[in-house]
CSV table of C-alpha atoms in Angstrom, one decimal:
chain,number,residue,atom,x,y,z
A,1,MET,CA,-14.1,-49.7,47.1
A,2,PHE,CA,-10.6,-50.0,45.7
A,3,ARG,CA,-10.0,-48.0,42.5
A,4,ASN,CA,-6.7,-48.1,40.6
A,5,ASN,CA,-5.0,-44.7,40.1
A,6,ASN,CA,-2.8,-45.0,37.0
A,7,THR,CA,-3.5,-41.5,35.6
A,8,GLY,CA,0.3,-40.8,35.4
A,9,ILE,CA,0.9,-44.1,33.5
A,10,VAL,CA,-1.8,-43.2,31.0
A,11,LYS,CA,-0.2,-39.8,30.3
A,12,ARG,CA,3.2,-41.4,29.8
A,13,ILE,CA,1.7,-44.0,27.5
A,14,ALA,CA,-0.1,-41.3,25.5
A,15,LYS,CA,3.2,-39.4,25.1
A,16,SER,CA,5.0,-42.6,24.0
A,17,MET,CA,2.3,-43.3,21.4
A,18,ARG,CA,2.6,-39.8,20.0
A,19,GLN,CA,6.3,-40.2,19.6
A,20,LYS,CA,6.1,-43.6,18.0
A,21,GLU,CA,3.2,-42.8,15.6
A,22,LYS,CA,5.1,-40.5,13.3
A,23,ARG,CA,2.9,-40.9,10.3
A,24,LEU,CA,-0.2,-40.3,12.4
A,25,ASN,CA,1.4,-37.4,14.1
A,26,VAL,CA,2.5,-35.6,11.0
A,27,THR,CA,-0.6,-36.3,8.9
A,28,ALA,CA,-3.1,-35.3,11.6
A,29,THR,CA,-1.2,-32.2,12.5
A,30,ILE,CA,-0.9,-31.1,8.8
A,31,MET,CA,-4.6,-31.6,8.3
A,32,ILE,CA,-5.5,-29.5,11.4
A,33,ILE,CA,-3.1,-26.8,10.3
A,34,LEU,CA,-4.6,-26.7,6.8
A,35,SER,CA,-8.2,-26.7,7.8
A,36,VAL,CA,-7.7,-24.1,10.5
A,37,ALA,CA,-5.6,-21.8,8.2
A,38,VAL,CA,-8.0,-22.0,5.3
A,39,SER,CA,-11.1,-21.5,7.5
A,40,PHE,CA,-9.5,-18.6,9.5
A,41,ALA,CA,-8.2,-16.8,6.4
A,42,MET,CA,-11.6,-17.2,4.6
A,43,CYS,CA,-13.5,-15.8,7.7
A,44,LEU,CA,-11.1,-12.9,8.1
A,45,PHE,CA,-11.2,-12.0,4.4
A,46,MET,CA,-15.0,-11.8,4.2
A,47,LEU,CA,-15.1,-9.8,7.4
A,48,ALA,CA,-12.4,-7.5,5.9
A,49,GLU,CA,-14.5,-7.0,2.8
A,50,GLU,CA,-17.5,-6.0,5.0
A,51,ARG,CA,-15.3,-3.6,7.0
A,52,ASN,CA,-14.0,-2.0,3.8
A,53,TYR,CA,-17.6,-1.5,2.6
A,54,ASP,CA,-18.6,0.0,6.0
A,55,LEU,CA,-15.7,2.4,5.9
A,56,VAL,CA,-16.7,3.6,2.5
A,57,LYS,CA,-20.3,3.8,3.5
A,58,GLN,CA,-19.6,6.0,6.5
A,59,ASN,CA,-18.2,8.7,4.1
A,60,MET,CA,-21.2,8.6,1.7
A,61,PRO,CA,-23.8,11.5,1.7
A,62,GLN,CA,-27.4,10.7,2.4
A,63,ILE,CA,-28.8,12.9,-0.4
A,64,ASN,CA,-27.5,13.6,-3.9
A,65,ILE,CA,-28.5,16.6,-6.0
A,66,LEU,CA,-27.7,17.3,-9.7
A,67,GLN,CA,-27.1,20.6,-11.4
A,68,VAL,CA,-26.6,23.0,-8.5
A,69,SER,CA,-25.2,26.5,-8.9
A,70,ASP,CA,-22.2,27.8,-7.0
A,71,ASP,CA,-24.5,30.3,-5.2
A,72,VAL,CA,-26.7,27.5,-3.9
A,73,ILE,CA,-23.6,25.5,-2.8
A,74,ARG,CA,-22.3,28.4,-0.8
A,75,LYS,CA,-25.7,28.8,1.0
A,76,MET,CA,-25.9,25.1,1.7
A,77,SER,CA,-22.4,25.1,3.2
A,78,LYS,CA,-23.6,27.6,5.8
A,79,ASP,CA,-26.9,25.7,6.5
A,80,SER,CA,-26.9,24.0,9.9
A,81,ALA,CA,-29.3,21.4,8.4
A,82,PHE,CA,-26.2,19.7,6.8
A,83,SER,CA,-23.2,18.5,8.6
A,84,GLN,CA,-21.2,18.6,5.4
A,85,VAL,CA,-21.7,19.4,1.7
A,86,SER,CA,-19.5,17.7,-0.9
A,87,VAL,CA,-19.4,18.7,-4.6
A,88,ASN,CA,-18.2,17.5,-8.0
A,89,SER,CA,-18.4,18.9,-11.5
A,90,LYS,CA,-17.6,17.2,-14.8
A,91,ILE,CA,-15.5,19.3,-17.1
A,92,ASP,CA,-14.6,17.1,-20.1
A,93,SER,CA,-13.9,13.5,-21.1
A,94,TYR,CA,-12.2,11.8,-24.0
A,95,THR,CA,-11.4,8.3,-25.3
A,96,ASN,CA,-7.9,7.2,-26.3
A,97,LYS,CA,-7.6,3.7,-27.9
A,98,ASP,CA,-8.7,1.2,-25.2
A,99,TYR,CA,-9.3,3.5,-22.3
A,100,SER,CA,-11.3,6.6,-21.4
A,101,VAL,CA,-10.4,9.7,-19.2
A,102,SER,CA,-12.9,11.8,-17.3
A,103,ILE,CA,-11.7,15.3,-16.2
A,104,LEU,CA,-13.6,16.3,-13.1
A,105,TYR,CA,-13.5,18.6,-10.1
A,106,MET,CA,-14.2,16.9,-6.8
A,107,ASP,CA,-13.5,18.1,-3.3
A,108,ARG,CA,-11.9,15.8,-0.7
A,109,SER,CA,-15.1,14.7,1.0
A,110,TYR,CA,-16.7,13.7,-2.3
A,111,LEU,CA,-13.6,11.6,-3.2
A,112,ASN,CA,-13.8,9.9,0.3
A,113,GLY,CA,-17.5,9.2,-0.4
A,114,LYS,CA,-16.4,7.5,-3.7
A,115,GLY,CA,-14.1,5.2,-1.8
A,116,LYS,CA,-10.9,7.0,-2.8
A,117,GLU,CA,-7.9,7.8,-0.8
A,118,ILE,CA,-5.2,10.3,-1.8
A,119,GLU,CA,-1.5,9.7,-1.8
A,120,GLY,CA,-0.1,13.2,-1.9
A,121,ARG,CA,-2.1,16.4,-1.7
A,122,MET,CA,-5.2,17.9,-3.3
A,123,PRO,CA,-4.5,20.2,-6.4
A,124,GLU,CA,-4.7,23.9,-5.6
A,125,ALA,CA,-3.2,25.8,-8.6
A,126,ALA,CA,-4.8,25.8,-12.0
A,127,ASN,CA,-2.1,23.6,-13.5
A,128,GLU,CA,-2.2,20.9,-10.8
A,129,ILE,CA,-4.1,17.6,-10.9
A,130,LEU,CA,-4.7,14.3,-9.1
A,131,LEU,CA,-4.4,11.2,-11.2
A,132,ASP,CA,-6.0,7.8,-10.9
A,133,SER,CA,-3.2,5.5,-9.8
A,134,TYR,CA,-3.9,3.0,-12.7
A,135,TYR,CA,-3.8,5.8,-15.2
A,136,ALA,CA,-0.5,7.0,-13.7
A,137,GLN,CA,0.9,3.5,-14.3
A,138,ARG,CA,-0.3,3.5,-17.8
A,139,VAL,CA,1.3,6.8,-18.8
A,140,ASN,CA,4.3,6.1,-16.5
A,141,VAL,CA,4.2,9.2,-14.3
A,142,LYS,CA,4.4,9.7,-10.6
A,143,THR,CA,3.8,12.5,-8.1
A,144,GLY,CA,5.7,15.7,-9.1
A,145,ASP,CA,5.8,14.8,-12.8
A,146,THR,CA,4.2,16.8,-15.6
A,147,VAL,CA,1.6,15.2,-17.8
A,148,PRO,CA,-0.3,16.5,-20.9
A,149,LEU,CA,-4.1,16.4,-20.9
A,150,LYS,CA,-6.6,17.3,-23.6
A,151,VAL,CA,-9.2,19.7,-22.2
A,152,SER,CA,-11.9,21.1,-24.5
A,153,GLY,CA,-9.8,20.0,-27.5
A,154,LYS,CA,-6.7,21.8,-26.2
A,155,GLU,CA,-3.7,20.0,-24.8
A,156,THR,CA,-2.3,21.5,-21.6
A,157,GLN,CA,0.5,20.5,-19.3
A,158,PHE,CA,-0.4,19.7,-15.7
A,159,THR,CA,1.7,18.9,-12.6
A,160,VAL,CA,0.7,15.7,-10.7
A,161,THR,CA,0.2,16.5,-6.9
A,162,GLY,CA,-1.0,13.1,-5.9
A,163,LEU,CA,-2.5,9.7,-6.9
A,164,LEU,CA,-6.0,8.3,-6.3
A,165,ARG,CA,-6.3,4.8,-5.0
A,166,ASN,CA,-9.3,2.7,-3.9
A,167,VAL,CA,-9.9,2.3,-0.2
A,168,LYS,CA,-10.4,-1.4,-1.1
A,169,LYS,CA,-7.0,-2.5,-2.2
A,170,THR,CA,-8.5,-5.3,-4.1
A,171,GLY,CA,-9.8,-3.0,-6.9
A,172,SER,CA,-8.7,-3.7,-10.5
A,173,ASP,CA,-7.9,-1.5,-13.5
A,174,SER,CA,-11.3,-0.6,-15.1
A,175,ARG,CA,-9.6,1.5,-17.9
A,176,ASN,CA,-12.1,4.3,-17.0
A,177,TYR,CA,-9.8,6.9,-15.3
A,178,MET,CA,-10.5,10.0,-13.3
A,179,VAL,CA,-8.4,13.1,-13.4
A,180,ILE,CA,-9.2,15.6,-10.7
A,181,VAL,CA,-8.5,19.3,-11.4
A,182,SER,CA,-8.3,22.2,-8.9
A,183,LYS,CA,-11.1,24.6,-7.9
A,184,GLU,CA,-9.0,27.3,-9.4
A,185,PHE,CA,-9.0,25.6,-12.8
A,186,LEU,CA,-12.8,25.0,-12.6
A,187,ASN,CA,-13.4,28.7,-11.9
A,188,GLN,CA,-11.2,29.8,-14.8
A,189,SER,CA,-12.8,27.4,-17.3
A,190,ALA,CA,-16.5,28.3,-17.0
A,191,LYS,CA,-19.3,29.1,-14.6
A,192,PRO,CA,-19.4,25.9,-12.6
A,193,ILE,CA,-22.4,23.7,-12.2
A,194,TYR,CA,-22.1,21.1,-9.5
A,195,ASN,CA,-23.5,17.8,-8.4
A,196,ALA,CA,-23.7,17.9,-4.6
A,197,GLY,CA,-23.8,15.3,-1.8
A,198,LEU,CA,-25.6,16.4,1.4
A,199,TYR,CA,-24.6,14.9,4.7
A,200,LEU,CA,-27.2,15.0,7.4
A,201,PRO,CA,-26.4,15.1,11.1
A,202,ASN,CA,-26.4,11.5,12.4
A,203,GLY,CA,-27.3,10.6,8.8
A,204,SER,CA,-26.1,7.0,9.1
A,205,GLN,CA,-28.6,6.4,11.9
A,206,LEU,CA,-31.6,7.9,10.1
A,207,ARG,CA,-34.3,5.7,8.6
A,208,GLU,CA,-35.1,5.9,4.9
A,209,GLU,CA,-38.4,7.7,5.7
A,210,GLU,CA,-36.6,10.4,7.7
A,211,VAL,CA,-34.0,11.0,4.9
A,212,GLN,CA,-36.9,11.2,2.4
A,213,GLN,CA,-38.6,13.9,4.5
A,214,LYS,CA,-35.4,15.9,4.8
A,215,MET,CA,-34.8,15.7,1.0
A,216,GLU,CA,-38.3,17.1,0.4
A,217,GLU,CA,-37.6,19.9,2.8
A,218,VAL,CA,-34.4,20.8,1.1
A,219,GLN,CA,-36.1,20.8,-2.3
A,220,GLN,CA,-38.7,23.2,-1.1
A,221,ASN,CA,-36.4,25.5,0.9
A,222,TYR,CA,-34.0,25.9,-2.0
A,223,GLN,CA,-36.6,25.8,-4.8
A,224,LEU,CA,-34.8,23.1,-6.8
A,225,LEU,CA,-36.2,20.7,-9.3
A,226,LYS,CA,-37.5,17.5,-7.6
A,227,GLU,CA,-36.2,15.3,-10.4
A,228,ASN,CA,-32.6,16.4,-9.6
A,229,PHE,CA,-32.8,14.8,-6.1
A,230,ASN,CA,-32.2,11.2,-5.1
A,231,LEU,CA,-31.4,9.2,-2.0
A,232,ASN,CA,-28.0,7.6,-1.8
A,233,ASN,CA,-28.0,3.9,-2.5
A,234,SER,CA,-26.4,3.3,0.9
A,235,VAL,CA,-29.7,4.4,2.5
A,236,LEU,CA,-32.0,2.6,0.1
A,237,MET,CA,-30.1,-0.7,0.5
A,238,LYS,CA,-30.0,-0.8,4.4
A,239,GLY,CA,-32.7,-3.5,4.5
A,240,ASN,CA,-31.0,-5.6,1.9
A,241,SER,CA,-27.6,-5.1,3.6
A,242,PHE,CA,-28.7,-7.2,6.6
A,243,GLN,CA,-30.1,-9.9,4.3
A,244,SER,CA,-26.9,-9.9,2.3
A,245,ARG,CA,-24.7,-10.2,5.4
A,246,PHE,CA,-26.9,-13.0,6.8
A,247,SER,CA,-26.6,-14.9,3.5
A,248,GLN,CA,-22.8,-14.4,3.4
A,249,THR,CA,-22.5,-15.5,7.0
A,250,GLY,CA,-24.5,-18.7,6.3
A,251,VAL,CA,-22.3,-19.5,3.2
A,252,LEU,CA,-19.1,-18.8,5.2
A,253,LEU,CA,-20.2,-21.0,8.1
A,254,GLY,CA,-21.2,-23.8,5.7
A,255,LEU,CA,-17.9,-23.7,4.0
A,256,THR,CA,-16.0,-23.7,7.3
A,257,ILE,CA,-18.0,-26.6,8.6
A,258,PHE,CA,-17.4,-28.5,5.4
A,259,ILE,CA,-13.6,-28.0,5.6
A,260,PHE,CA,-13.5,-29.2,9.2
A,261,ILE,CA,-15.7,-32.3,8.4
A,262,ALA,CA,-13.3,-33.2,5.6
A,263,ALA,CA,-10.4,-32.9,8.0
A,264,ALA,CA,-12.3,-34.8,10.7
A,265,ILE,CA,-13.0,-37.7,8.3
A,266,VAL,CA,-9.2,-38.0,7.4
A,267,ILE,CA,-8.3,-37.9,11.1
A,268,TYR,CA,-11.0,-40.4,12.0
A,269,SER,CA,-9.6,-42.8,9.4
A,270,LEU,CA,-6.0,-42.4,10.7
A,271,PHE,CA,-7.0,-43.0,14.3
A,272,TYR,CA,-9.2,-46.0,13.4
A,273,ILE,CA,-6.3,-47.7,11.6
A,274,SER,CA,-4.0,-46.8,14.5
A,275,VAL,CA,-6.4,-48.4,17.0
A,276,SER,CA,-6.8,-51.5,14.9
A,277,GLN,CA,-3.1,-51.9,14.7
A,278,LYS,CA,-2.7,-51.6,18.5
A,279,THR,CA,-5.3,-54.2,19.6
A,280,ARG,CA,-2.6,-56.1,21.6
A,281,GLN,CA,-1.4,-52.9,23.4
A,282,TYR,CA,-4.9,-51.8,24.4
A,283,GLY,CA,-5.7,-55.3,25.5
A,284,GLN,CA,-2.6,-55.4,27.7
A,285,LEU,CA,-3.6,-52.1,29.2
A,286,ARG,CA,-7.0,-53.5,30.1
A,287,ALA,CA,-5.3,-56.6,31.6
A,288,ILE,CA,-3.3,-54.5,34.1
A,289,GLY,CA,-6.4,-52.7,35.3
A,290,THR,CA,-6.8,-49.7,32.9
A,291,THR,CA,-10.5,-48.8,32.7
A,292,LYS,CA,-12.5,-48.1,29.6
A,293,LYS,CA,-12.8,-44.5,30.5
A,294,GLN,CA,-9.0,-44.2,30.8
A,295,ILE,CA,-8.5,-45.9,27.4
A,296,LYS,CA,-10.9,-43.4,25.9
A,297,LYS,CA,-9.0,-40.6,27.6
A,298,LEU,CA,-5.7,-42.0,26.3
A,299,VAL,CA,-6.8,-41.9,22.6
A,300,ARG,CA,-8.5,-38.5,23.0
A,301,SER,CA,-5.4,-37.0,24.6
A,302,VAL,CA,-3.4,-38.0,21.5
A,303,GLY,CA,-6.0,-36.2,19.3
A,304,VAL,CA,-6.0,-33.1,21.7
A,305,SER,CA,-2.2,-33.0,21.5
A,306,PHE,CA,-2.4,-32.7,17.7
A,307,LEU,CA,-5.0,-30.0,18.1
A,308,LYS,CA,-2.7,-28.0,20.5
A,309,THR,CA,0.1,-28.1,18.0
A,310,GLY,CA,-1.9,-27.5,14.8
A,311,LEU,CA,-4.4,-24.9,16.0
A,312,PRO,CA,-2.0,-22.1,16.9
A,313,LEU,CA,0.1,-22.7,13.7
A,314,GLY,CA,-3.1,-22.7,11.5
A,315,LEU,CA,-4.3,-19.4,13.1
A,316,VAL,CA,-1.0,-17.7,12.5
A,317,ILE,CA,-0.7,-18.9,8.9
A,318,GLY,CA,-4.4,-18.0,8.2
A,319,GLY,CA,-4.0,-14.5,9.8
A,320,ILE,CA,-0.9,-13.7,7.9
A,321,ALA,CA,-2.5,-14.9,4.6
A,322,CYS,CA,-5.5,-12.7,5.1
A,323,TYR,CA,-3.5,-9.7,6.1
A,324,ALA,CA,-1.4,-10.0,3.0
A,325,MET,CA,-4.6,-10.2,0.9
A,326,ASP,CA,-6.3,-7.2,2.4
A,327,PRO,CA,-4.4,-5.3,5.1
A,328,ASN,CA,-6.8,-2.3,5.0
A,329,GLY,CA,-9.7,-4.4,6.3
A,330,TRP,CA,-7.8,-5.8,9.2
A,331,TYR,CA,-9.7,-5.3,12.5
A,332,TRP,CA,-8.7,-6.9,15.8
A,333,LEU,CA,-12.3,-7.4,17.0
A,334,HIS,CA,-13.1,-9.3,13.9
A,335,THR,CA,-9.9,-11.3,14.3
A,336,TRP,CA,-10.8,-12.4,17.8
A,337,ILE,CA,-14.3,-13.3,16.8
A,338,ALA,CA,-13.2,-15.3,13.8
A,339,ALA,CA,-10.5,-17.0,15.9
A,340,LEU,CA,-13.0,-18.0,18.6
A,341,VAL,CA,-15.4,-19.5,16.0
A,342,VAL,CA,-12.6,-21.5,14.3
A,343,ILE,CA,-11.2,-22.7,17.6
A,344,CYS,CA,-14.6,-24.0,18.7
A,345,LEU,CA,-15.4,-25.7,15.4
A,346,SER,CA,-12.0,-27.3,15.1
A,347,ALA,CA,-12.1,-28.6,18.6
A,348,ILE,CA,-15.6,-30.0,18.2
A,349,CYS,CA,-14.8,-31.7,14.9
A,350,ILE,CA,-11.5,-33.2,16.1
A,351,LEU,CA,-13.0,-34.5,19.4
A,352,ILE,CA,-15.9,-36.1,17.4
A,353,ALA,CA,-13.4,-37.6,14.9
A,354,VAL,CA,-11.4,-39.4,17.7
A,355,SER,CA,-14.4,-40.4,19.8
A,356,ALA,CA,-15.4,-43.4,17.7
A,357,PRO,CA,-11.8,-44.8,17.5
A,358,ALA,CA,-11.5,-44.1,21.3
A,359,SER,CA,-14.7,-46.1,22.0
A,360,LYS,CA,-13.4,-49.0,19.8
A,361,ALA,CA,-10.1,-49.0,21.7
A,362,ALA,CA,-12.0,-49.0,25.0
A,363,GLU,CA,-14.0,-52.1,24.0
A,364,ILE,CA,-10.9,-54.2,23.3
A,365,THR,CA,-10.6,-57.0,25.9
A,366,PRO,CA,-7.5,-58.9,27.0
A,367,ILE,CA,-8.8,-62.0,25.2
A,368,GLU,CA,-9.0,-60.1,21.9
A,369,ALA,CA,-5.4,-59.0,22.5
A,370,VAL,CA,-4.3,-62.6,22.9
A,371,ARG,CA,-6.1,-63.7,19.8
A,372,TYR,CA,-4.6,-60.8,17.8
A,373,SER,CA,-1.1,-61.7,19.2
A,374,GLY,CA,-1.6,-65.4,18.3
A,375,TYR,CA,-2.7,-64.4,14.8
A,376,GLU,CA,0.5,-62.4,14.3
A,377,SER,CA,2.6,-65.2,15.7
A,378,ALA,CA,1.0,-67.7,13.4
A,379,ASN,CA,1.8,-65.4,10.4
A,380,LEU,CA,5.4,-65.1,11.5
A,381,LYS,CA,5.8,-68.9,11.8
A,382,THR,CA,4.5,-69.5,8.3
């Protein structure tokens, strides 16, 4: 059976339509770019927040102990039951107008567990300190400068060896500042009493019951008060963490779908109007032997061409926007996953948006085209 082969003609007509329909071209492309960029940036930002939390969580101890002596800390540091022991000790604190300052000793691992990173180096001498970066801005000092601090009612000059910043760059000024002194200063001031964080081997993979059992063993072996022990929140909240992520993923997916539906409605309206205005052209195509299937393909190819232009631009814009908001949480695996989800959703929504106008165009007959042409001619004569 004879079958017309005018695929090349259809492609040329589609290209011609794209070039002539400037309003449709620009508006549809902009809608695709905006929807893809917003959705992609939103996905990446939430994934970056999760990654930031995971990075901090990896540095958290599984067990916390209050009021531990220096002798016990030295013994624990040599105990093979712990992969690491981190310590901190509060020395003094004071309030000045609208902010407060806590003077503490913390080792590097404890600072990492608190979600802090150091720009500079840890203090070593008795007159050296680390400053909270927001506090450094408030008192207008930088690394290498000297700053006065009130310790035990006495003002003393200290040299700033580094600044403390949150691993999560999105943190804000809480006006509750930490100042970290050296171990040398702690030893000179008084007999130190520590709060300790115990890291267990493969601790992040242990269940809560296993960590609880280890905590009881430590309490008995070192004959410490039971009320001074507690599990870290990161262990206790493991079960809720999955629920929280599941809930966030659902909200994120819902918002993404809503954005694409809104874009699809706009694109559908544009294509529907375009098809209505081209009744005569589609009727003429049917008259020369173009099939319904080819008419549908013609309209869809126009929509796909907009997608090919808008999708890459939207992904680039969204990726740059997210990286600017939170570069520390950037992770290539998350980027590819988010890009794949956005690409699939955008393609589905755009194809659905143009399918109804494409079907309408395919149903136009040569007789309808003649009537439409006659109606236009009558209007022109009057």
